[in-house]
């Protein structure tokens, strides 16, 4: 059985970080490349969209996993009822957990991921 609380290896987390950063840099290079060397802009755009797809799919999976763990294990309720926690620790932890459950980040990540994939598919097949 997989450990639902296992954190990805640091090298993999860093890889996704660099994929996201590379996509962000690529998107910002597009205007310059389009003006000075348009053929390169096409490849940089495709790289950026593919990288955005990968990065935001990763963020979606991680966000969904966090939300599921908070809800399934009733972490908010358990922290509220926990003995021996000072009020600041309790309030801070509940704030963090509630923000994970209420956040609209999953919608944002899925939206960007899907739009990036659609853009790539349209580029290759339209």
C-alpha positions as MATLAB code, in Angstrom:
seq = 'XXXXXXXXXXXXXXXXXXXXXXXXXXXXXXXXXXXXXXXXXXXXXXXXXXXXXXXXXXXXXXXXXXXXXXXXXXXXXXXXXXXXXXXXXXXXXXXXXXXXXXXXXXXXXXXXXXXXXXXXXXXXXX';
ca = [
       0.000    0.000    0.000;
       1.300    3.452   -0.902;
       2.001    5.892    1.889;
      -0.469    8.727    1.323;
       1.742   11.050    3.386;
       4.944   10.431    1.422;
       6.565   13.547    0.015;
       8.122   13.415   -3.434;
      11.919   13.255   -3.585;
      13.621   16.647   -3.503;
      15.116   16.180   -6.977;
      11.633   15.633   -8.446;
      10.205   18.679   -6.681;
      13.129   20.721   -8.018;
      12.565   19.322  -11.515;
       8.968   20.544  -11.499;
      10.123   23.904  -10.164;
      12.532   24.275  -13.074;
       9.895   23.156  -15.581;
       7.578   25.895  -14.286;
      10.313   28.535  -14.246;
      11.443   27.583  -17.751;
       7.891   27.904  -19.046;
       7.529   31.323  -17.436;
      10.787   32.527  -18.966;
       9.858   31.084  -22.367;
       6.515   32.894  -22.430;
       8.221   36.176  -21.606;
      10.794   35.638  -24.388;
       8.133   35.210  -27.051;
       7.695   38.886  -27.947;
      11.416   39.383  -28.405;
      11.856   36.209  -30.435;
       8.799   36.924  -32.548;
      10.297   40.274  -33.535;
      13.893   39.134  -34.130;
      13.599   35.484  -35.152;
       9.991   34.278  -35.665;
      10.861   30.635  -36.491;
      12.375   30.230  -33.021;
       9.292   31.782  -31.407;
       7.150   28.864  -32.618;
       9.353   26.297  -30.894;
       9.670   28.379  -27.718;
       5.876   28.767  -27.623;
       5.394   25.005  -27.972;
       7.976   24.400  -25.254;
       6.215   26.906  -22.979;
       2.768   25.341  -23.495;
       4.064   21.794  -22.972;
       5.942   22.907  -19.847;
       2.899   24.746  -18.501;
       0.815   21.630  -19.069;
       3.275   19.456  -17.137;
       3.822   21.975  -14.330;
       0.161   22.807  -13.732;
      -0.863   19.160  -13.934;
       1.705   18.490  -11.184;
       0.362   21.421   -9.105;
      -3.210   20.148   -9.612;
      -2.303   16.624   -8.457;
      -0.434   17.915   -5.387;
      -3.224   20.363   -4.460;
      -5.894   17.714   -4.860;
      -3.910   15.284   -2.733;
      -3.503   17.867    0.058;
      -7.190   18.709    0.009;
      -8.188   15.033    0.074;
      -5.954   14.331    3.078;
      -7.340   17.304    5.027;
     -10.936   16.279    4.335;
     -10.613   12.475    4.644;
      -8.717   12.613    7.919;
     -10.867   15.420    9.303;
      -7.743   17.343   10.205;
      -9.564   20.607   10.952;
     -11.917   18.932   13.404;
      -9.075   16.967   14.976;
      -6.931   20.063   15.503;
      -9.922   21.895   16.991;
     -10.425   19.063   19.501;
      -6.740   18.399   20.211;
      -5.540   18.794   23.762;
      -2.297   20.494   24.639;
      -2.127   22.972   21.775;
      -1.744   26.630   22.534;
      -4.338   28.884   20.900;
      -1.893   30.404   18.391;
      -0.802   26.966   17.149;
      -4.419   25.803   16.938;
      -5.599   28.935   15.089;
      -2.623   28.926   12.724;
      -2.995   25.265   11.850;
      -6.740   25.568   11.320;
      -6.176   28.621    9.110;
      -3.705   26.707    6.918;
      -5.943   23.646    6.665;
      -9.083   25.693    5.905;
      -7.217   27.626    3.205;
      -6.269   24.308    1.551;
      -9.904   23.144    1.548;
     -11.438   26.473    0.455;
      -8.841   27.564   -2.075;
      -9.779   27.739   -5.736;
      -6.237   26.797   -6.749;
      -7.379   23.436   -8.127;
      -9.683   25.186  -10.575;
      -6.883   27.551  -11.573;
      -4.357   24.748  -12.075;
      -6.807   22.599  -14.051;
      -7.867   25.571  -16.184;
      -4.292   26.511  -17.140;
      -3.371   22.868  -17.705;
      -6.338   22.255  -20.017;
      -5.866   25.508  -21.929;
      -2.181   24.714  -22.459;
      -3.045   21.279  -23.811;
      -5.765   22.697  -26.090;
      -3.349   25.332  -27.397;
      -0.778   22.652  -28.225;
      -3.343   20.402  -29.902;
      -4.683   23.284  -31.976;
      -1.155   24.239  -32.972;
      -0.292   20.751  -34.142;
      -3.609   19.686  -35.680;
      -5.460   22.817  -36.796;
];
